[in-house]
Amino acid sequence: MITRRIALATALGFSLATSAAFAQAPAGKVTVVTSFSKDVTDPIKKAFEKATPGVTLEVQNRNTNAGVKYLEETNANNQVDLFWASAPDAFEVLKGKQLLTAYKPRATGIPEKIGSYPINDPQGFYSGFAASGYGIMWNERYAKANKLPEPKDWQDLAKPVFYDHVSIASPARSGTTHLTIETILQGEGWDKGWRTIKEMSGNFRTITDRSFGVPEAVNSGQVGVGIVIDFFAFSAQASGFPVKFVYPSVTTVVPANVGIVTNAPNKAAAEAFVEFLLSPAGQEVLLEPGIRRLPVNPAVYAKAGADYPNPFTDPRFQKMIGFDVDKSEARTAVVDTLFDQLISFQLDALKGVTKTLHEVDTALARKPSPQARALADEARSLIAALPVTEAQAASAELRGAFTGAKEKGARQAEVESQWASFARDNYGKAKAKAEEALKAAR
């Protein structure tokens, strides 16, 4: 009798477990908000839907910041299942606002770290699926036609020869560009980093609204040089564009991530998508010529070409700086707003004084002048000056001014106006000093 009861209980347990498994089988529509372009999402969507019959992936493309705000606004309406983007600090923001739900993938073979950076969130709220590095790409034909040297480092892009030949996306609209700017600030320090960024910016031709606008311009030869995430260059090379790419000495490698949104309407399908991304089949899709991202599963690189960058074996990646995601997350809005108010919205003025300083340097190369050199140095110091210190940038008082709401608060508008005025005044004074230096040098 006891044996029959045990058998019955076992059978009933198996039946219930099986029923639960069938009840949780993924089906229907799963909605993902992502900053990735169709070049990345389309092949993955196709492979995922083939591997998961009965599930349709709906892709909503938004830049990283817009995607975060969208989730903040729509979470209560249960409209989105997944967030999928490169910037780890964006996931930290969502986690802090309880907009992500913890999930531990079953995928195996993925290490804990890439370089010095954890691949997955320690609390399990998001998972890394690909690695990303940041650097400089350029069009070889354009470079040859315009006699541009091969850039090796960020500071190279500040040289006179690159004036009006460089493009970047706005960090306020591109999570990957924000990571690039933040990496320079962490690697070089707040003051020196901003000086490097401003000196490069004086040579910018354009600041685009979307990150993939930069590689498109470089590929087509509309601009010679772009500051990009690595896979833009790798996929362009695989597609036959005459481009090259370099990792500067100050850069980093961090995971691109995926996370399940709190109250996801189709949680079973969302989990299936995460599992697919991390499976060998999903990781291999990243090797396709149109994507060329760096998988987080080291075993997958056996199917890549010998020249395919491998962050687990390539010594370049071991030398990259450790990225502090907490520091980045704490000052994201401040850094992005500083960039816009000091650079994006003042680009013409910054380019104007930069061009004059390039002319001063040319004149000084022909005929040294201590007076002109001193005036030029004063101009550069005025350009490099900042309206806030690093400590102020991370302070609760300043962070509180940037609420992330659609409508700007009075404090945010006040801060932006102060920073814009600071930039205008300093660039105006720098222009006057540069023109005085040019007269003295001639």
XYZ file of C-alpha atoms in Angstrom:
442
model
C 0.000 0.000 0.000
C 2.789 2.394 0.965
C 4.669 1.513 -2.211
C 1.553 2.252 -4.302
C 1.129 5.629 -2.547
C 4.735 6.560 -3.221
C 4.380 5.545 -6.856
C 1.153 7.525 -7.145
C 2.705 10.573 -5.512
C 5.732 10.311 -7.775
C 3.561 10.028 -10.869
C 1.394 12.931 -9.738
C 4.483 15.038 -9.042
C 5.880 14.244 -12.467
C 2.536 15.057 -14.065
C 2.306 18.413 -12.275
C 5.915 19.251 -13.144
C 5.289 18.341 -16.752
C 2.101 20.412 -16.842
C 3.961 23.364 -15.331
C 6.705 22.989 -17.897
C 4.192 22.959 -20.735
C 2.373 25.919 -19.177
C 5.653 27.841 -19.173
C 6.650 26.848 -22.699
C 7.461 30.072 -24.581
C 4.906 31.243 -27.097
C 3.473 34.444 -28.486
C 5.127 37.853 -28.784
C 8.147 38.948 -26.774
C 8.959 42.661 -26.908
C 12.487 44.002 -26.575
C 13.605 47.626 -26.314
C 17.109 47.959 -27.729
C 19.665 50.509 -28.843
C 21.122 48.098 -31.416
C 20.633 48.739 -35.107
C 18.779 46.398 -37.475
C 22.153 45.093 -38.718
C 22.489 43.447 -35.302
C 18.883 42.733 -34.353
C 17.589 41.299 -37.631
C 19.954 38.283 -37.838
C 19.461 37.509 -34.137
C 15.683 37.856 -34.452
C 15.683 35.446 -37.397
C 17.856 32.873 -35.611
C 15.898 33.121 -32.351
C 12.499 32.687 -34.003
C 13.814 29.680 -35.927
C 15.173 28.134 -32.723
C 12.005 28.935 -30.745
C 8.953 28.054 -32.848
C 5.809 29.837 -31.769
C 7.601 32.940 -30.466
C 7.804 36.251 -32.336
C 10.390 38.854 -31.346
C 9.142 42.432 -31.584
C 12.055 44.890 -31.676
C 11.585 48.490 -30.577
C 14.656 50.530 -31.430
C 15.456 53.469 -29.134
C 18.732 55.027 -28.091
C 19.892 53.970 -24.637
C 18.721 57.015 -22.686
C 15.388 57.099 -24.501
C 14.960 53.384 -23.832
C 15.533 53.847 -20.101
C 13.010 56.691 -19.954
C 10.499 54.661 -21.956
C 10.711 51.807 -19.469
C 10.257 54.252 -16.604
C 7.067 55.526 -18.228
C 5.552 52.228 -19.436
C 6.553 49.693 -16.773
C 3.192 49.824 -15.006
C 1.470 49.034 -18.311
C 3.376 45.730 -18.770
C 4.317 46.509 -22.373
C 7.969 45.456 -22.531
C 9.682 42.138 -21.767
C 13.385 42.855 -22.303
C 15.966 45.631 -22.351
C 18.964 44.965 -24.600
C 21.856 47.438 -24.908
C 25.579 48.017 -24.504
C 25.844 50.441 -21.589
C 26.119 48.633 -18.218
C 25.402 51.836 -16.302
C 21.995 52.052 -17.999
C 21.178 48.635 -16.552
C 22.343 49.836 -13.142
C 19.876 52.725 -13.393
C 17.047 50.336 -14.277
C 18.056 47.944 -11.498
C 18.123 50.783 -8.988
C 14.582 51.761 -9.994
C 13.419 48.141 -9.687
C 12.634 47.948 -13.391
C 14.527 44.684 -13.928
C 13.793 41.251 -12.499
C 16.514 38.824 -11.445
C 17.094 35.767 -13.628
C 19.932 33.238 -13.556
C 20.552 31.810 -17.048
C 21.239 28.096 -17.424
C 23.921 28.660 -20.091
C 27.345 27.188 -19.304
C 30.895 27.936 -20.418
C 30.792 31.692 -19.760
C 33.529 33.015 -17.424
C 32.854 35.334 -14.506
C 34.908 38.182 -15.956
C 36.175 39.635 -19.188
C 39.458 41.373 -18.434
C 38.793 42.799 -14.974
C 35.076 43.395 -15.522
C 32.257 41.048 -14.375
C 30.327 39.661 -17.339
C 27.059 39.373 -15.403
C 25.407 41.485 -12.752
C 26.351 39.882 -9.388
C 22.708 40.120 -8.269
C 21.485 38.530 -11.500
C 19.416 41.446 -12.823
C 21.142 41.461 -16.225
C 23.513 39.254 -18.201
C 26.382 40.048 -20.552
C 26.039 38.474 -23.997
C 28.849 40.205 -25.929
C 31.986 42.197 -25.151
C 32.565 45.714 -26.432
C 35.660 47.866 -26.755
C 35.896 51.522 -27.788
C 38.237 53.239 -30.183
C 38.887 54.984 -33.490
C 37.953 53.885 -37.014
C 38.984 55.596 -40.214
C 38.477 55.319 -43.962
C 41.792 54.478 -45.641
C 40.845 56.004 -49.002
C 39.682 59.210 -47.360
C 42.843 59.309 -45.232
C 45.063 58.896 -48.275
C 43.204 61.561 -50.260
C 43.430 64.029 -47.363
C 46.938 63.017 -46.255
C 45.812 61.955 -42.786
C 48.173 59.821 -40.683
C 46.915 56.691 -38.923
C 45.654 57.707 -35.466
C 46.916 55.640 -32.544
C 45.539 57.487 -29.533
C 42.827 59.962 -28.517
C 45.293 62.838 -28.411
C 46.196 62.223 -32.065
C 42.703 63.393 -33.014
C 43.491 66.814 -31.509
C 46.307 67.429 -34.027
C 45.800 70.140 -36.666
C 45.859 67.593 -39.514
C 42.557 66.110 -38.280
C 40.652 69.405 -38.195
C 37.122 68.943 -39.601
C 37.749 65.237 -40.337
C 36.358 63.602 -37.156
C 32.839 62.568 -36.136
C 31.272 61.329 -32.886
C 27.767 60.615 -31.609
C 26.321 62.612 -28.731
C 26.846 60.750 -25.424
C 23.448 62.044 -24.291
C 21.857 60.042 -27.125
C 24.284 57.140 -27.457
C 25.076 54.823 -24.574
C 28.232 53.571 -26.277
C 29.553 57.105 -26.765
C 28.802 57.874 -23.141
C 30.931 54.859 -22.193
C 33.741 56.140 -24.416
C 33.684 59.594 -22.820
C 33.441 58.106 -19.321
C 36.340 55.750 -20.087
C 38.570 58.687 -21.054
C 37.570 60.527 -17.873
C 38.291 57.485 -15.706
C 41.500 56.578 -17.522
C 43.033 60.063 -17.665
C 41.346 61.683 -14.688
C 38.578 64.294 -14.639
C 40.551 67.439 -15.580
C 43.014 65.883 -18.033
C 40.275 63.738 -19.554
C 38.023 66.713 -20.277
C 40.996 68.583 -21.745
C 41.630 65.684 -24.137
C 37.926 65.482 -25.035
C 37.680 69.224 -25.718
C 40.874 69.286 -27.756
C 39.552 66.430 -29.910
C 36.164 68.117 -30.151
C 37.673 71.232 -31.668
C 38.412 69.065 -34.715
C 34.932 67.508 -34.982
C 32.999 67.932 -38.190
C 29.755 66.534 -36.809
C 28.142 65.268 -33.610
C 25.417 62.826 -34.635
C 22.191 61.870 -32.853
C 22.716 58.097 -33.188
C 25.855 56.036 -32.723
C 25.528 54.163 -36.021
C 25.448 57.485 -37.914
C 29.197 57.758 -37.301
C 30.348 54.484 -38.948
C 27.914 55.050 -41.804
C 29.601 58.399 -42.515
C 33.088 56.861 -42.280
C 32.142 53.902 -44.495
C 30.752 56.206 -47.192
C 33.677 58.627 -47.009
C 31.565 61.571 -45.846
C 33.981 61.918 -42.956
C 37.411 60.412 -42.460
C 37.525 59.378 -38.815
C 34.945 58.212 -36.284
C 34.957 57.522 -32.552
C 33.038 54.241 -32.290
C 32.396 50.963 -30.538
C 34.615 48.263 -32.055
C 32.017 46.102 -33.793
C 30.987 48.976 -36.079
C 34.465 48.855 -37.601
C 34.717 45.047 -37.613
C 31.389 44.610 -39.413
C 32.316 47.339 -41.912
C 35.585 45.548 -42.668
C 33.737 42.263 -43.158
C 31.377 44.022 -45.572
C 34.295 45.230 -47.697
C 34.550 48.872 -46.645
C 38.122 50.261 -46.684
C 38.271 51.007 -42.961
C 40.692 50.362 -40.133
C 40.292 50.435 -36.349
C 42.538 50.932 -33.333
C 42.055 50.595 -29.574
C 43.729 53.648 -27.964
C 45.920 53.134 -24.906
C 43.147 54.525 -22.690
C 40.087 52.385 -23.380
C 38.163 49.533 -21.831
C 36.198 46.404 -22.633
C 32.818 45.856 -20.992
C 29.890 43.525 -21.666
C 26.829 44.466 -23.679
C 23.815 43.224 -21.765
C 20.280 41.916 -21.745
C 17.831 42.015 -18.852
C 14.232 40.950 -18.221
C 11.925 43.830 -17.363
C 9.897 43.757 -14.146
C 6.338 42.535 -14.746
C 7.258 41.304 -18.236
C 4.008 40.275 -19.978
C 5.707 37.228 -21.558
C 8.329 36.206 -19.030
C 8.718 32.651 -20.388
C 9.568 33.950 -23.870
C 11.853 36.616 -22.366
C 13.789 33.896 -20.531
C 13.973 31.884 -23.749
C 15.513 34.861 -25.546
C 18.169 35.314 -22.847
C 18.981 31.595 -23.005
C 19.263 31.725 -26.782
C 21.624 34.737 -26.730
C 23.932 32.895 -24.335
C 23.712 29.493 -26.038
C 26.443 28.388 -28.478
C 23.995 28.942 -31.368
C 23.173 32.474 -30.227
C 26.809 33.320 -29.563
C 27.787 32.094 -33.030
C 25.342 34.526 -34.640
C 27.560 37.312 -33.257
C 30.342 36.152 -35.594
C 28.301 36.881 -38.736
C 29.936 39.501 -41.011
C 27.124 42.011 -40.506
C 27.446 41.870 -36.701
C 31.037 40.944 -35.722
C 30.580 41.371 -31.986
C 32.807 39.691 -29.398
C 31.085 36.630 -27.831
C 31.315 36.079 -24.064
C 31.696 32.313 -24.512
C 35.430 31.688 -25.171
C 34.726 28.372 -26.928
C 32.870 30.138 -29.748
C 36.075 31.832 -30.959
C 37.194 28.474 -32.359
C 34.697 29.121 -35.157
C 35.994 32.656 -35.810
C 38.810 33.556 -38.189
C 42.396 33.803 -36.998
C 42.266 37.614 -37.222
C 39.073 37.869 -35.146
C 39.777 39.807 -31.907
C 39.535 37.558 -28.853
C 39.328 39.439 -25.535
C 40.126 36.242 -23.620
C 43.505 35.701 -25.312
C 44.501 39.028 -26.945
C 47.021 40.841 -24.674
C 45.636 44.241 -25.777
C 42.503 43.580 -23.751
C 44.437 42.670 -20.618
C 46.017 46.161 -20.600
C 42.725 48.041 -20.813
C 41.603 50.064 -17.829
C 39.134 48.732 -15.299
C 35.786 50.476 -15.772
C 33.989 51.691 -12.633
C 30.299 51.289 -13.461
C 29.191 52.761 -10.132
C 31.133 55.955 -10.737
C 29.743 56.167 -14.255
C 26.157 55.570 -13.139
C 26.443 58.190 -10.384
C 27.334 60.983 -12.799
C 25.856 59.888 -16.132
C 23.442 62.814 -16.506
C 26.085 65.312 -15.394
C 28.717 64.044 -17.854
C 26.259 63.933 -20.751
C 24.918 67.406 -19.994
C 28.426 68.827 -19.621
C 29.335 67.411 -23.019
C 26.269 68.991 -24.615
C 26.608 72.389 -22.939
C 30.394 72.665 -23.353
C 30.779 70.946 -26.721
C 27.678 69.927 -28.707
C 25.875 73.272 -28.396
C 29.094 75.308 -28.586
C 30.759 73.380 -31.401
C 31.087 76.318 -33.816
C 32.759 78.496 -31.185
C 35.034 75.662 -30.087
C 36.010 74.879 -33.667
C 36.664 78.559 -34.355
C 39.162 79.008 -31.539
C 40.724 75.596 -32.262
C 41.333 76.560 -35.893
C 43.047 79.782 -34.812
C 45.252 77.861 -32.369
C 46.223 75.458 -35.155
C 47.303 78.491 -37.196
C 49.327 79.724 -34.218
C 51.086 76.361 -33.965
C 51.923 76.473 -37.674
C 53.353 79.988 -37.325
C 55.364 79.024 -34.238
C 56.852 76.053 -36.072
C 58.294 78.507 -38.587
C 59.335 81.214 -36.109
C 59.343 80.661 -32.327
C 57.787 83.404 -30.202
C 57.636 83.068 -26.385
C 54.941 85.752 -26.233
C 52.736 83.960 -28.776
C 53.308 80.607 -27.048
C 52.273 82.050 -23.679
C 49.104 83.562 -25.161
C 48.234 80.269 -26.883
C 48.735 78.391 -23.607
C 46.371 80.841 -21.886
C 43.784 80.224 -24.605
C 44.064 76.470 -24.177
C 43.677 76.786 -20.401
C 40.488 78.796 -20.900
C 39.131 76.102 -23.214
C 40.046 73.317 -20.792
C 38.447 75.001 -17.772
C 35.394 73.291 -16.245
C 32.386 74.707 -14.383
C 32.357 71.785 -11.889
C 34.880 69.577 -10.135
C 34.787 65.781 -10.184
C 33.468 65.735 -6.612
C 30.681 68.170 -7.497
C 29.744 66.091 -10.556
C 28.951 63.094 -8.345
C 27.371 65.087 -5.514
C 23.797 64.434 -4.462
C 23.004 68.126 -4.857
C 23.972 68.236 -8.533
C 22.627 64.775 -9.354
C 19.309 65.843 -7.885
C 19.012 68.552 -10.527
C 18.698 65.903 -13.241
C 15.501 64.030 -12.488
C 15.176 62.253 -15.831
C 11.643 63.597 -16.222
C 10.331 64.652 -19.624
C 10.001 68.253 -18.563
C 13.117 69.921 -17.199
C 12.936 71.156 -13.635
C 13.885 74.727 -12.779
C 17.146 73.595 -11.177
C 18.214 71.585 -14.248
C 17.465 74.509 -16.575
C 19.424 76.816 -14.267
C 22.466 74.523 -14.237
C 22.431 74.066 -18.021
C 22.193 77.834 -18.524
C 25.137 78.417 -16.181
C 27.290 75.849 -17.970
C 26.399 77.205 -21.412
C 27.266 80.733 -20.284
C 30.542 79.478 -18.813
C 31.484 77.871 -22.126
C 30.527 80.904 -24.226
C 32.512 83.275 -22.019
C 35.603 81.076 -21.878
C 35.623 80.285 -25.581
C 35.180 83.981 -26.377
C 38.123 84.910 -24.157
C 40.161 82.032 -25.596
C 39.419 83.222 -29.134
C 40.684 86.708 -28.269
C 43.871 85.259 -26.742
C 44.401 82.988 -29.763
C 44.012 85.873 -32.211
C 46.451 87.944 -30.154
C 48.875 85.014 -30.207
C 48.542 84.708 -33.976
C 49.433 88.384 -34.440
C 52.459 87.976 -32.165
C 53.601 84.878 -34.045
C 53.550 86.519 -37.468
